[in-house]
mmCIF file of C-alpha atoms and ligand atoms in Angstrom:
data_model
loop_
_atom_site.group_PDB
_atom_site.id
_atom_site.type_symbol
_atom_site.label_atom_id
_atom_site.label_comp_id
_atom_site.label_asym_id
_atom_site.label_seq_id
_atom_site.Cartn_x
_atom_site.Cartn_y
_atom_site.Cartn_z
ATOM 1 C CA MET A 281 104.217 86.329 99.340
ATOM 2 C CA ARG A 282 107.261 88.286 99.931
ATOM 3 C CA ASN A 283 109.527 85.656 102.194
ATOM 4 C CA GLU A 284 108.604 82.865 100.127
ATOM 5 C CA SER A 285 112.635 82.925 99.007
ATOM 6 C CA ILE A 286 113.263 81.374 102.027
ATOM 7 C CA THR A 287 110.134 79.372 102.803
ATOM 8 C CA ALA A 288 110.446 77.735 99.319
ATOM 9 C CA ALA A 289 114.029 75.960 100.732
ATOM 10 C CA ASP A 290 111.681 74.032 103.517
ATOM 11 C CA LEU A 291 114.357 74.367 106.177
ATOM 12 C CA PHE A 292 113.558 78.136 107.679
ATOM 13 C CA LYS A 293 110.908 79.732 107.661
ATOM 14 C CA PHE A 294 111.272 83.895 107.612
ATOM 15 C CA ASP A 295 109.246 86.512 109.075
ATOM 16 C CA TYR A 296 110.138 89.093 106.505
ATOM 17 C CA PHE A 297 108.379 91.680 109.069
ATOM 18 C CA LYS A 298 110.532 90.935 112.102
ATOM 19 C CA CYS A 299 113.384 91.301 109.924
ATOM 20 C CA LEU A 300 115.287 94.535 110.726
ATOM 21 C CA ARG A 301 115.768 95.278 107.979
ATOM 22 C CA SER A 302 113.070 95.372 106.405
ATOM 23 C CA ASP A 303 111.614 97.405 109.588
ATOM 24 C CA TYR A 304 114.249 99.847 108.540
ATOM 25 C CA ALA A 305 115.581 100.145 105.598
ATOM 26 C CA LYS A 306 118.944 101.535 107.094
ATOM 27 C CA ASN A 307 119.192 98.869 108.608
ATOM 28 C CA GLU A 308 122.914 97.029 108.426
ATOM 29 C CA CYS A 309 122.035 93.253 110.008
ATOM 30 C CA SER A 310 123.433 90.971 108.780
ATOM 31 C CA PHE A 311 124.164 88.463 111.348
ATOM 32 C CA CYS A 312 122.775 85.688 109.402
ATOM 33 C CA ILE A 313 124.584 86.504 106.215
ATOM 34 C CA ASP A 314 128.000 87.151 107.685
ATOM 35 C CA ILE A 315 127.609 83.296 109.447
ATOM 36 C CA CYS A 316 126.758 81.052 107.338
ATOM 37 C CA PRO A 317 129.143 79.490 106.136
ATOM 38 C CA GLU A 318 128.236 78.587 102.289
ATOM 39 C CA GLU A 319 127.103 82.272 101.108
ATOM 40 C CA ALA A 320 123.479 80.280 101.532
ATOM 41 C CA MET A 321 122.202 84.138 102.437
ATOM 42 C CA VAL A 322 122.028 86.853 100.222
ATOM 43 C CA PHE A 323 120.343 90.364 100.770
ATOM 44 C CA ASP A 324 118.371 91.585 96.984
ATOM 45 C CA ARG A 325 118.024 94.892 97.664
ATOM 46 C CA THR A 326 115.483 94.723 100.413
ATOM 47 C CA ARG A 327 114.615 91.435 100.183
ATOM 48 C CA LEU A 328 116.252 88.186 102.231
ATOM 49 C CA THR A 329 116.712 85.328 100.121
ATOM 50 C CA LEU A 330 118.112 81.899 100.916
ATOM 51 C CA ASP A 331 119.784 79.128 97.899
ATOM 52 C CA PRO A 332 117.897 75.722 98.856
ATOM 53 C CA GLU A 333 120.579 74.497 96.847
ATOM 54 C CA ARG A 334 123.913 75.835 99.501
ATOM 55 C CA CYS A 335 122.133 75.540 102.328
ATOM 56 C CA THR A 336 122.777 72.825 104.992
ATOM 57 C CA GLY A 337 119.712 73.122 107.451
ATOM 58 C CA CYS A 338 123.360 73.792 110.175
ATOM 59 C CA SER A 339 120.715 75.662 111.582
ATOM 60 C CA ALA A 340 123.707 78.381 112.319
ATOM 61 C CA CYS A 341 121.832 81.490 111.289
ATOM 62 C CA MET A 342 119.533 81.737 113.922
ATOM 63 C CA GLY A 343 121.497 82.173 117.248
ATOM 64 C CA GLY A 344 122.340 85.997 116.028
ATOM 65 C CA CYS A 345 119.278 87.141 114.679
ATOM 66 C CA PRO A 346 117.969 89.695 117.371
ATOM 67 C CA THR A 347 114.169 89.471 115.898
ATOM 68 C CA GLU A 348 113.439 85.551 115.527
ATOM 69 C CA ALA A 349 113.054 86.699 112.136
ATOM 70 C CA LEU A 350 114.268 83.418 110.820
ATOM 71 C CA MET A 351 113.482 79.319 112.483
ATOM 72 C CA SER A 352 113.363 76.786 111.225
ATOM 73 C CA ASP A 353 111.390 73.249 111.792
ATOM 74 C CA LEU A 354 114.608 71.173 112.740
ATOM 75 C CA PHE A 355 115.920 72.915 115.167
ATOM 76 C CA ASP A 356 113.894 75.560 117.745
ATOM 77 C CA PRO A 357 116.645 76.786 120.184
ATOM 78 C CA ASN A 358 113.865 78.406 122.999
ATOM 79 C CA ARG A 359 112.473 75.126 122.262
ATOM 80 C CA PHE A 360 115.942 73.278 122.570
ATOM 81 C CA VAL A 361 116.509 76.195 126.180
ATOM 82 C CA LEU A 362 113.241 74.506 128.027
ATOM 83 C CA GLU A 363 113.825 71.407 127.016
ATOM 84 C CA PHE A 364 117.509 71.084 128.307
ATOM 85 C CA SER A 365 116.904 73.044 131.856
ATOM 86 C CA ALA A 366 114.440 70.227 132.959
ATOM 87 C CA SER A 367 116.973 67.800 131.507
ATOM 88 C CA LYS A 368 120.169 65.794 133.940
ATOM 89 C CA ASP A 369 122.796 66.763 129.849
ATOM 90 C CA HIS A 370 125.141 69.119 131.479
ATOM 91 C CA ASP A 371 126.800 68.716 127.385
ATOM 92 C CA ILE A 372 126.116 70.961 124.840
ATOM 93 C CA SER A 373 127.278 69.154 122.032
ATOM 94 C CA CYS A 374 126.866 69.250 118.155
ATOM 95 C CA LYS A 375 127.362 65.448 118.241
ATOM 96 C CA GLU A 376 124.278 65.032 120.651
ATOM 97 C CA ASN A 377 121.678 67.434 121.606
ATOM 98 C CA VAL A 378 122.472 70.606 118.791
ATOM 99 C CA PRO A 379 123.336 71.236 115.330
ATOM 100 C CA CYS A 380 125.698 73.313 116.058
ATOM 101 C CA LEU A 381 126.282 75.494 119.103
ATOM 102 C CA ALA A 382 126.241 78.421 116.783
ATOM 103 C CA ALA A 383 122.509 78.060 116.971
ATOM 104 C CA LEU A 384 122.580 79.861 120.503
ATOM 105 C CA SER A 385 122.043 82.915 121.599
ATOM 106 C CA PRO A 386 123.523 84.300 124.994
ATOM 107 C CA GLU A 387 120.967 84.710 125.808
ATOM 108 C CA HIS A 388 119.744 81.062 126.046
ATOM 109 C CA LEU A 389 122.757 80.128 126.864
ATOM 110 C CA VAL A 390 122.578 82.331 130.404
ATOM 111 C CA SER A 391 118.327 80.913 130.330
ATOM 112 C CA ILE A 392 119.877 77.723 130.607
ATOM 113 C CA VAL A 393 122.994 78.544 133.056
ATOM 114 C CA LEU A 394 119.519 80.116 135.421
ATOM 115 C CA ARG A 395 117.380 77.258 135.248
ATOM 116 C CA LYS A 396 119.562 74.198 136.071
ATOM 117 C CA SER A 397 121.767 73.356 138.887
ATOM 118 C CA GLY A 398 125.745 72.886 138.564
ATOM 119 C CA GLY A 399 126.023 74.518 135.332
ATOM 120 C CA ILE A 400 126.743 73.316 132.198
ATOM 121 C CA THR A 401 129.852 72.402 129.207
ATOM 122 C CA CYS A 402 130.263 73.572 125.504
ATOM 123 C CA ASP A 403 131.657 71.403 123.639
ATOM 124 C CA LEU A 404 134.044 73.259 121.105
ATOM 125 C CA SER A 405 135.968 69.817 120.892
ATOM 126 C CA HIS A 406 134.637 69.800 117.245
ATOM 127 C CA CYS A 407 134.896 72.557 115.630
ATOM 128 C CA GLU A 408 138.093 72.756 114.432
ATOM 129 C CA GLY A 409 138.018 70.913 110.992
ATOM 130 C CA CYS A 410 133.660 70.476 111.106
ATOM 131 C CA ALA A 411 132.204 72.095 107.356
ATOM 132 C CA ILE A 412 130.110 75.011 109.229
ATOM 133 C CA ASN A 413 132.951 76.808 110.084
ATOM 134 C CA LYS A 414 134.730 77.135 106.981
ATOM 135 C CA GLU A 415 137.045 80.453 108.413
ATOM 136 C CA ASN A 416 136.698 79.946 112.346
ATOM 137 C CA LYS A 417 133.355 82.609 112.034
ATOM 138 C CA ALA A 418 131.494 79.349 114.209
ATOM 139 C CA ARG A 419 133.485 79.313 116.914
ATOM 140 C CA GLU A 420 133.707 82.484 116.339
ATOM 141 C CA ARG A 421 130.127 84.116 117.083
ATOM 142 C CA ILE A 422 130.129 80.470 119.796
ATOM 143 C CA ASP A 423 132.777 81.907 121.695
ATOM 144 C CA ASP A 424 131.437 85.276 122.007
ATOM 145 C CA ALA A 425 128.061 83.975 122.614
ATOM 146 C CA ILE A 426 129.409 82.210 125.430
ATOM 147 C CA ASP A 427 132.055 84.933 127.035
ATOM 148 C CA GLU A 428 128.902 87.691 126.308
ATOM 149 C CA ALA A 429 126.446 84.684 128.531
ATOM 150 C CA GLY A 430 129.486 84.256 130.808
ATOM 151 C CA LYS A 431 129.773 88.192 131.578
ATOM 152 C CA PHE A 432 125.710 88.745 131.659
ATOM 153 C CA LEU A 433 126.023 85.362 134.968
ATOM 154 C CA GLN A 434 128.425 87.319 136.870
ATOM 155 C CA LEU A 435 126.442 90.528 136.663
ATOM 156 C CA CYS A 436 122.973 88.292 137.843
ATOM 157 C CA ASN A 437 125.640 87.009 140.641
ATOM 158 C CA GLU A 438 125.453 83.311 139.536
ATOM 159 C CA ALA A 439 127.663 81.315 140.510
ATOM 160 C CA ASN A 440 127.630 78.712 138.104
ATOM 161 C CA GLY A 441 128.896 79.021 134.477
ATOM 162 C CA ILE A 442 129.435 77.570 131.735
ATOM 163 C CA GLU A 443 132.886 75.848 130.493
ATOM 164 C CA LYS A 444 133.814 74.923 126.711
ATOM 165 C CA ARG A 445 135.357 71.633 126.140
ATOM 166 C CA GLU A 446 138.432 72.041 123.286
ATOM 167 C CA GLN A 447 139.152 67.786 124.054
ATOM 168 C CA VAL A 448 137.315 64.904 122.303
ATOM 169 C CA SER A 449 135.205 62.485 124.899
ATOM 170 C CA GLY A 450 135.674 58.567 124.182
ATOM 171 C CA ASN A 451 132.097 58.832 124.780
ATOM 172 C CA ASP A 452 131.858 60.806 121.376
ATOM 173 C CA VAL A 453 130.008 59.358 118.382
ATOM 174 C CA ALA A 454 129.795 60.728 114.391
ATOM 175 C CA LEU A 455 126.832 61.190 113.794
ATOM 176 C CA ASP A 456 126.157 62.434 109.806
ATOM 177 C CA ARG A 457 123.783 65.563 110.024
ATOM 178 C CA ARG A 458 120.487 63.500 108.545
ATOM 179 C CA GLY A 459 121.756 61.346 111.695
ATOM 180 C CA MET A 460 121.444 63.884 113.890
ATOM 181 C CA PHE A 461 117.988 65.527 113.286
ATOM 182 C CA LYS A 462 117.250 62.638 114.021
ATOM 183 C CA LYS A 463 118.364 61.970 117.265
ATOM 184 C CA LEU A 464 117.810 65.371 118.378
ATOM 185 C CA PHE A 465 113.430 65.044 117.256
ATOM 186 C CA ARG A 466 113.727 61.855 119.186
ATOM 187 C CA ALA A 467 115.054 62.686 121.965
ATOM 188 C CA ALA A 468 112.993 65.528 121.684
ATOM 189 C CA GLN A 469 110.192 62.847 122.165
ATOM 190 C CA GLU A 470 111.179 60.626 124.535
ATOM 191 C CA ILE A 471 112.011 63.686 127.331
ATOM 192 C CA GLN A 472 109.928 61.965 130.305
ATOM 193 C CA GLU A 473 110.554 64.873 132.513
ATOM 194 C CA GLU A 474 108.090 67.086 130.499
ATOM 195 C CA ALA A 475 109.074 70.943 130.825
ATOM 196 C CA SER A 476 106.239 73.716 130.691
ATOM 197 C CA MET A 477 106.133 74.637 127.136
ATOM 198 C CA ALA A 478 104.063 77.741 128.056
ATOM 199 C CA GLU A 479 106.828 79.773 127.126
ATOM 200 C CA LEU A 480 106.998 79.297 123.666
ATOM 201 C CA VAL A 481 103.567 80.803 122.645
ATOM 202 C CA PRO A 482 103.495 84.129 124.123
ATOM 203 C CA PRO A 483 100.269 86.874 124.036
ATOM 204 C CA GLU A 484 99.061 87.998 120.734
ATOM 205 C CA HIS A 485 100.191 91.281 119.221
ATOM 206 C CA GLU A 486 104.211 90.714 121.145
ATOM 207 C CA LYS A 487 106.688 92.182 119.443
ATOM 208 C CA GLN A 488 109.570 90.730 121.574
ATOM 209 C CA PRO A 489 111.542 87.714 120.880
ATOM 210 C CA VAL A 490 110.631 84.799 122.356
ATOM 211 C CA LYS A 491 114.357 83.930 123.897
ATOM 212 C CA ARG A 492 113.749 87.084 125.611
ATOM 213 C CA ILE A 493 110.597 85.890 127.145
ATOM 214 C CA ILE A 494 112.424 83.273 128.415
ATOM 215 C CA LEU A 495 114.880 85.126 129.560
ATOM 216 C CA LYS A 496 113.131 87.289 131.735
ATOM 217 C CA ASN A 497 111.078 84.561 133.424
ATOM 218 C CA SER A 498 114.371 82.723 133.822
ATOM 219 C CA LEU A 499 115.357 85.881 136.109
ATOM 220 C CA LYS A 500 112.729 86.558 138.032
ATOM 221 C CA ARG A 501 113.844 83.226 139.751
ATOM 222 C CA VAL A 502 116.299 84.728 140.436
ATOM 223 C CA ALA A 503 115.929 87.578 141.636
ATOM 224 C CA GLU A 504 116.499 88.074 144.735
ATOM 225 C CA ARG A 505 120.278 87.298 143.569
ATOM 226 C CA PHE A 506 120.336 90.854 142.195
ATOM 227 C CA GLU A 507 122.460 93.641 144.170
ATOM 228 C CA ALA A 508 124.011 96.738 142.658
ATOM 229 C CA ASN A 509 126.941 95.754 140.384
ATOM 230 C CA THR A 510 128.801 98.997 140.948
ATOM 231 C CA GLY A 511 131.947 99.397 138.578
ATOM 232 C CA ALA A 512 130.728 95.657 136.643
ATOM 233 C CA ASP A 513 131.028 96.660 132.975
ATOM 234 C CA THR A 514 127.196 96.566 132.136
ATOM 235 C CA SER A 515 127.327 96.510 128.179
ATOM 236 C CA PHE A 516 125.915 93.656 126.254
ATOM 237 C CA SER A 517 125.035 93.236 122.339
ATOM 238 C CA PHE A 518 121.410 92.198 122.757
ATOM 239 C CA VAL A 519 119.650 94.472 125.414
ATOM 240 C CA VAL A 520 121.217 98.419 125.650
ATOM 241 C CA GLY A 521 120.157 101.264 128.279
ATOM 242 C CA LYS A 522 118.968 104.719 126.752
ATOM 243 C CA LYS A 523 118.179 107.684 127.153
ATOM 244 C CA ILE A 524 116.542 111.321 125.960
ATOM 245 C CA ASP A 525 118.047 115.065 125.971
ATOM 246 C CA ALA A 526 114.904 116.846 126.887
ATOM 247 C CA ASP A 527 116.311 120.619 125.934
ATOM 248 C CA THR A 528 116.634 118.664 122.307
ATOM 249 C CA CYS A 529 114.183 116.548 121.721
ATOM 250 C CA THR A 530 111.688 117.850 119.068
ATOM 251 C CA ASN A 531 108.974 115.300 120.342
ATOM 252 C CA CYS A 532 108.324 113.854 116.805
ATOM 253 C CA GLN A 533 108.082 110.161 118.517
ATOM 254 C CA GLU A 534 109.680 108.590 115.786
ATOM 255 C CA CYS A 535 111.703 106.341 118.120
ATOM 256 C CA ALA A 536 108.509 104.940 119.518
ATOM 257 C CA MET A 537 106.890 104.625 116.484
ATOM 258 C CA PHE A 538 109.648 103.024 114.532
ATOM 259 C CA CYS A 539 110.580 100.336 117.773
ATOM 260 C CA PRO A 540 110.490 97.320 116.664
ATOM 261 C CA THR A 541 109.889 95.599 120.082
ATOM 262 C CA GLU A 542 107.820 98.624 121.698
ATOM 263 C CA ALA A 543 110.563 99.179 124.348
ATOM 264 C CA LEU A 544 109.730 102.103 123.253
ATOM 265 C CA SER A 545 106.534 103.935 123.738
ATOM 266 C CA ILE A 546 104.523 107.308 123.660
ATOM 267 C CA LEU A 547 102.902 108.836 127.452
ATOM 268 C CA LYS A 548 99.669 108.678 126.415
ATOM 269 C CA ASP A 549 98.868 112.264 126.283
ATOM 270 C CA ASN A 550 101.342 112.609 124.084
ATOM 271 C CA THR A 551 103.963 114.366 126.314
ATOM 272 C CA GLY A 552 107.065 111.694 126.924
ATOM 273 C CA ILE A 553 108.465 108.658 126.342
ATOM 274 C CA VAL A 554 109.192 105.508 128.064
ATOM 275 C CA PHE A 555 111.201 102.327 127.686
ATOM 276 C CA GLN A 556 111.594 99.447 129.145
ATOM 277 C CA VAL A 557 115.177 98.289 128.975
ATOM 278 C CA GLY A 558 113.314 93.866 129.387
ATOM 279 C CA LYS A 559 111.864 94.444 125.540
ATOM 280 C CA CYS A 560 115.264 96.695 124.441
ATOM 281 C CA ILE A 561 117.050 94.393 121.168
ATOM 282 C CA ALA A 562 119.530 97.342 120.626
ATOM 283 C CA CYS A 563 118.930 97.045 116.843
ATOM 284 C CA GLY A 564 119.888 101.195 117.531
ATOM 285 C CA ILE A 565 117.063 102.096 114.758
ATOM 286 C CA CYS A 566 116.082 104.897 117.056
ATOM 287 C CA ASN A 567 119.156 106.861 117.721
ATOM 288 C CA ASP A 568 119.619 105.505 113.912
ATOM 289 C CA LEU A 569 116.087 107.973 113.195
ATOM 290 C CA CYS A 570 115.988 111.403 115.347
ATOM 291 C CA GLN A 571 117.190 113.561 113.126
ATOM 292 C CA PRO A 572 118.096 116.170 116.537
ATOM 293 C CA ARG A 573 120.150 112.772 118.309
ATOM 294 C CA SER A 574 118.702 113.293 121.353
ATOM 295 C CA ILE A 575 118.032 109.548 122.095
ATOM 296 C CA SER A 576 121.870 108.482 122.739
ATOM 297 C CA ASP A 577 122.397 104.966 124.759
ATOM 298 C CA ASP A 578 123.084 104.673 128.548
ATOM 299 C CA THR A 579 125.262 101.273 128.753
ATOM 300 C CA HIS A 580 124.368 101.227 132.610
ATOM 301 C CA LEU A 581 122.537 98.325 133.091
ATOM 302 C CA ASP A 582 119.430 97.568 136.083
ATOM 303 C CA LEU A 583 118.453 94.151 136.052
ATOM 304 C CA VAL A 584 115.320 94.983 137.922
ATOM 305 C CA ASN A 585 114.328 96.843 135.590
ATOM 306 C CA PHE A 586 115.351 94.256 132.882
ATOM 307 C CA ALA A 587 114.090 91.307 134.401
ATOM 308 C CA PHE A 588 110.689 93.294 135.347
ATOM 309 C CA ASP A 589 109.821 95.081 131.986
ATOM 310 C CA ARG A 590 109.167 98.329 134.459
ATOM 311 C CA MET A 591 109.190 101.538 132.669
ATOM 312 C CA GLU A 592 111.721 104.592 132.302
ATOM 313 C CA LEU A 593 109.997 107.937 131.263
ATOM 314 C CA LEU A 594 113.164 109.177 129.446
ATOM 315 C CA VAL A 595 110.883 112.601 128.675
ATOM 316 C CA LYS A 596 108.487 114.656 129.653
ATOM 317 C CA HIS A 597 108.341 117.891 128.336
ATOM 318 C CA ARG A 598 104.935 120.985 128.721
ATOM 319 C CA LEU A 599 103.334 120.970 125.403
ATOM 320 C CA GLU A 600 102.500 124.377 124.686
ATOM 321 C CA VAL A 601 100.720 125.742 120.857
ATOM 322 C CA CYS A 602 102.600 127.269 119.189
ATOM 323 C CA GLU A 603 101.851 131.195 117.792
ATOM 324 C CA GLU A 604 102.714 130.561 113.877
ATOM 325 C CA CYS A 605 101.579 127.120 113.199
ATOM 326 C CA LYS A 606 98.737 126.827 116.111
ATOM 327 C CA ILE A 607 100.743 123.076 116.944
ATOM 328 C CA ALA A 608 101.373 122.179 120.075
ATOM 329 C CA PHE A 609 105.182 121.927 120.760
ATOM 330 C CA PRO A 610 108.169 121.044 123.618
ATOM 331 C CA TYR A 611 108.486 124.743 124.846
ATOM 332 C CA ARG A 612 110.975 125.127 127.268
ATOM 333 C CA GLY A 613 110.899 129.067 127.681
ATOM 334 C CA GLY A 614 110.436 132.490 125.806
ATOM 335 C CA GLU A 615 108.650 133.329 123.202
ATOM 336 C CA LYS A 616 105.230 129.772 122.759
ATOM 337 C CA ILE A 617 107.032 129.500 118.735
ATOM 338 C CA CYS A 618 107.941 126.091 117.919
ATOM 339 C CA ASP A 619 112.019 125.492 116.485
ATOM 340 C CA ARG A 620 110.057 124.909 113.484
ATOM 341 C CA CYS A 621 108.365 128.343 113.082
ATOM 342 C CA ARG A 622 111.266 130.009 114.879
ATOM 343 C CA ASP A 623 114.263 128.175 112.042
ATOM 344 C CA TYR A 624 111.939 129.237 109.208
ATOM 345 C CA LYS A 625 111.259 132.451 110.837
ATOM 346 C CA ASP A 626 115.774 133.048 111.357
ATOM 347 C CA HIS A 627 116.038 132.005 107.729
ATOM 348 C CA PHE A 628 113.847 133.975 105.501
ATOM 349 C CA SER A 629 112.766 136.573 107.610
ATOM 350 C CA ASP A 630 115.210 138.720 105.236
ATOM 351 C CA LEU A 631 112.470 137.719 102.695
ATOM 352 C CA PHE A 632 109.902 138.722 104.391
ATOM 353 C CA THR A 633 110.571 142.408 104.264
ATOM 354 C CA MET A 634 111.712 142.379 101.323
ATOM 355 C CA ALA A 635 108.200 141.349 100.412
ATOM 356 C CA LYS A 636 107.238 143.982 103.349
ATOM 357 C CA ASP A 637 109.411 146.926 101.167
ATOM 358 C CA LEU A 638 107.562 145.973 98.151
ATOM 359 C CA GLU A 639 104.664 146.618 98.781
HETATM 360 S S1 SF4 B 186 120.137 88.667 111.119
HETATM 361 FE FE1 SF4 B 186 117.324 88.032 110.994
HETATM 362 S S2 SF4 B 186 117.557 91.128 111.129
HETATM 363 FE FE2 SF4 B 186 119.037 90.108 110.948
HETATM 364 S S3 SF4 B 186 119.536 90.470 108.833
HETATM 365 FE FE3 SF4 B 186 119.079 88.342 109.759
HETATM 366 S S4 SF4 B 186 116.702 87.871 109.597
HETATM 367 FE FE4 SF4 B 186 116.827 90.197 109.057
HETATM 368 S S1 SF4 B 187 113.796 111.107 120.937
HETATM 369 FE FE1 SF4 B 187 113.935 111.960 118.946
HETATM 370 S S2 SF4 B 187 113.197 110.806 117.836
HETATM 371 FE FE2 SF4 B 187 112.814 110.785 119.536
HETATM 372 S S3 SF4 B 187 111.040 112.237 120.371
HETATM 373 FE FE3 SF4 B 187 112.782 113.447 121.359
HETATM 374 S S4 SF4 B 187 113.278 113.786 118.653
HETATM 375 FE FE4 SF4 B 187 111.967 112.480 118.309
HETATM 376 S S1 SF4 B 188 114.774 101.322 121.799
HETATM 377 FE FE1 SF4 B 188 116.096 101.495 119.861
HETATM 378 S S2 SF4 B 188 117.179 100.357 120.041
HETATM 379 FE FE2 SF4 B 188 116.329 99.712 122.233
HETATM 380 S S3 SF4 B 188 114.428 98.117 120.554
HETATM 381 FE FE3 SF4 B 188 113.842 100.522 120.449
HETATM 382 S S4 SF4 B 188 115.021 101.336 118.602
HETATM 383 FE FE4 SF4 B 188 116.663 99.313 118.879
#
C-alpha cells in the first residue's frame, strides 16, 4: 500500500489519491509539511511520509489540507463542527475541546458561526510557549484562518463573528495531550443534543471534501441574507472563480479531466467546459495544465452559485472537422484547419515545397 507510511503511525489516515501532489506531480501543496512543529511530515519524491517517532498527534496539519487527504482517528474537525454547533458552548479552546485550533480551517469556522447564534470565541491565550506553536507557525495559521473566516462571514452579511481571546481565563485547567483526547472522547459521547451526523457521510464517488459540503449546507440556511456585495473583497484561499478565453482554448479538456473535485466538467456533446464554483478548492491545477493559458482565476465570488452548486458555462465551441487531420476542432471562422495542422503547415511548408521540387 502506498499510504502505509502514514497509517503505520496509527495516528492518521492518509488517502494517497486525494493528496494534490499525487494527483498532479507539479503541484506544490505543502500545507501539512509547513505547519508540522516536529518536522514529522516529509515528501520522499512523490510520497508523503510521516515519522511516527516525531509525530505528537497534535492534528495541526489537518486544518490546512484542502482535500482532507489527512484525517485523524483522534479528532475529526467535521464532526466537531456539527457537535459544537449543536452544543451551548461558544469557546473553542485547546484546553477544552480541540487538540489545537490549527486543526480547523476557515471553512470549518464559517460553518460553525453560521449554524450558531451569538458568535464564537477562539482561545489563543495558550499559543505562546506551546510546543505545537514552534516559530509561531501554528499561531499564524490560526490567525489567517480566523481572518479569512471573518471576511467570508462579512460577505454573507452575518452579524455574528469570531473573537480572539488572548488572556488566560481562570477556568482554564491545564491538561496534557493524552488527557485532552480522553476529554474530547467523553464530551462527544455525552452530547445530549444529538446533532445529525448524516453530513459526515457524503454520497459515494463524491470528490469534494466533507468540510465543503458542510459549509454549503450552512450557507443554504442563511441564503436569504445574500445580496450583491459590490466592492467586497471576494478572494479566498479555499475557493476561486474561473474564466476561459474562448479565442485561445483548444478544447483539449485537460483542465476538466485533472480537476480533483470535478468542479470543471465537459459538456455531454464535448463542445465546452462548465464550472461549479462550490466544488473548487483553488488548487490551481487547471491553470498549470492549460497549455495556451486559456483558463484563469476570476476572483468575483457569487455566493448563490457557490452554495447551490450552480453550473456556469465557461466556454462553448462550434466544432468543425479539420480538412487535414479529420479531427473535430473549435472553429473560429476562415479555413477549416485546426490550430495544430495550421502550425504544422506554417512551420514545415518549406519542407513540403522542397520535397515537391525534388519530385
Ligand atoms: S496538505 Fe493535503 S493535499 Fe497538501 S500535501 Fe499535505 S496531504 Fe497532500
Ligand atoms: S481551458 Fe485550456 S485546458 Fe481547458 S479545454 Fe481549453 S485549452 Fe484545454
Ligand atoms: S477548477 Fe481548477 S482550481 Fe478549482 S479545484 Fe478544479 S483544478 Fe483546482
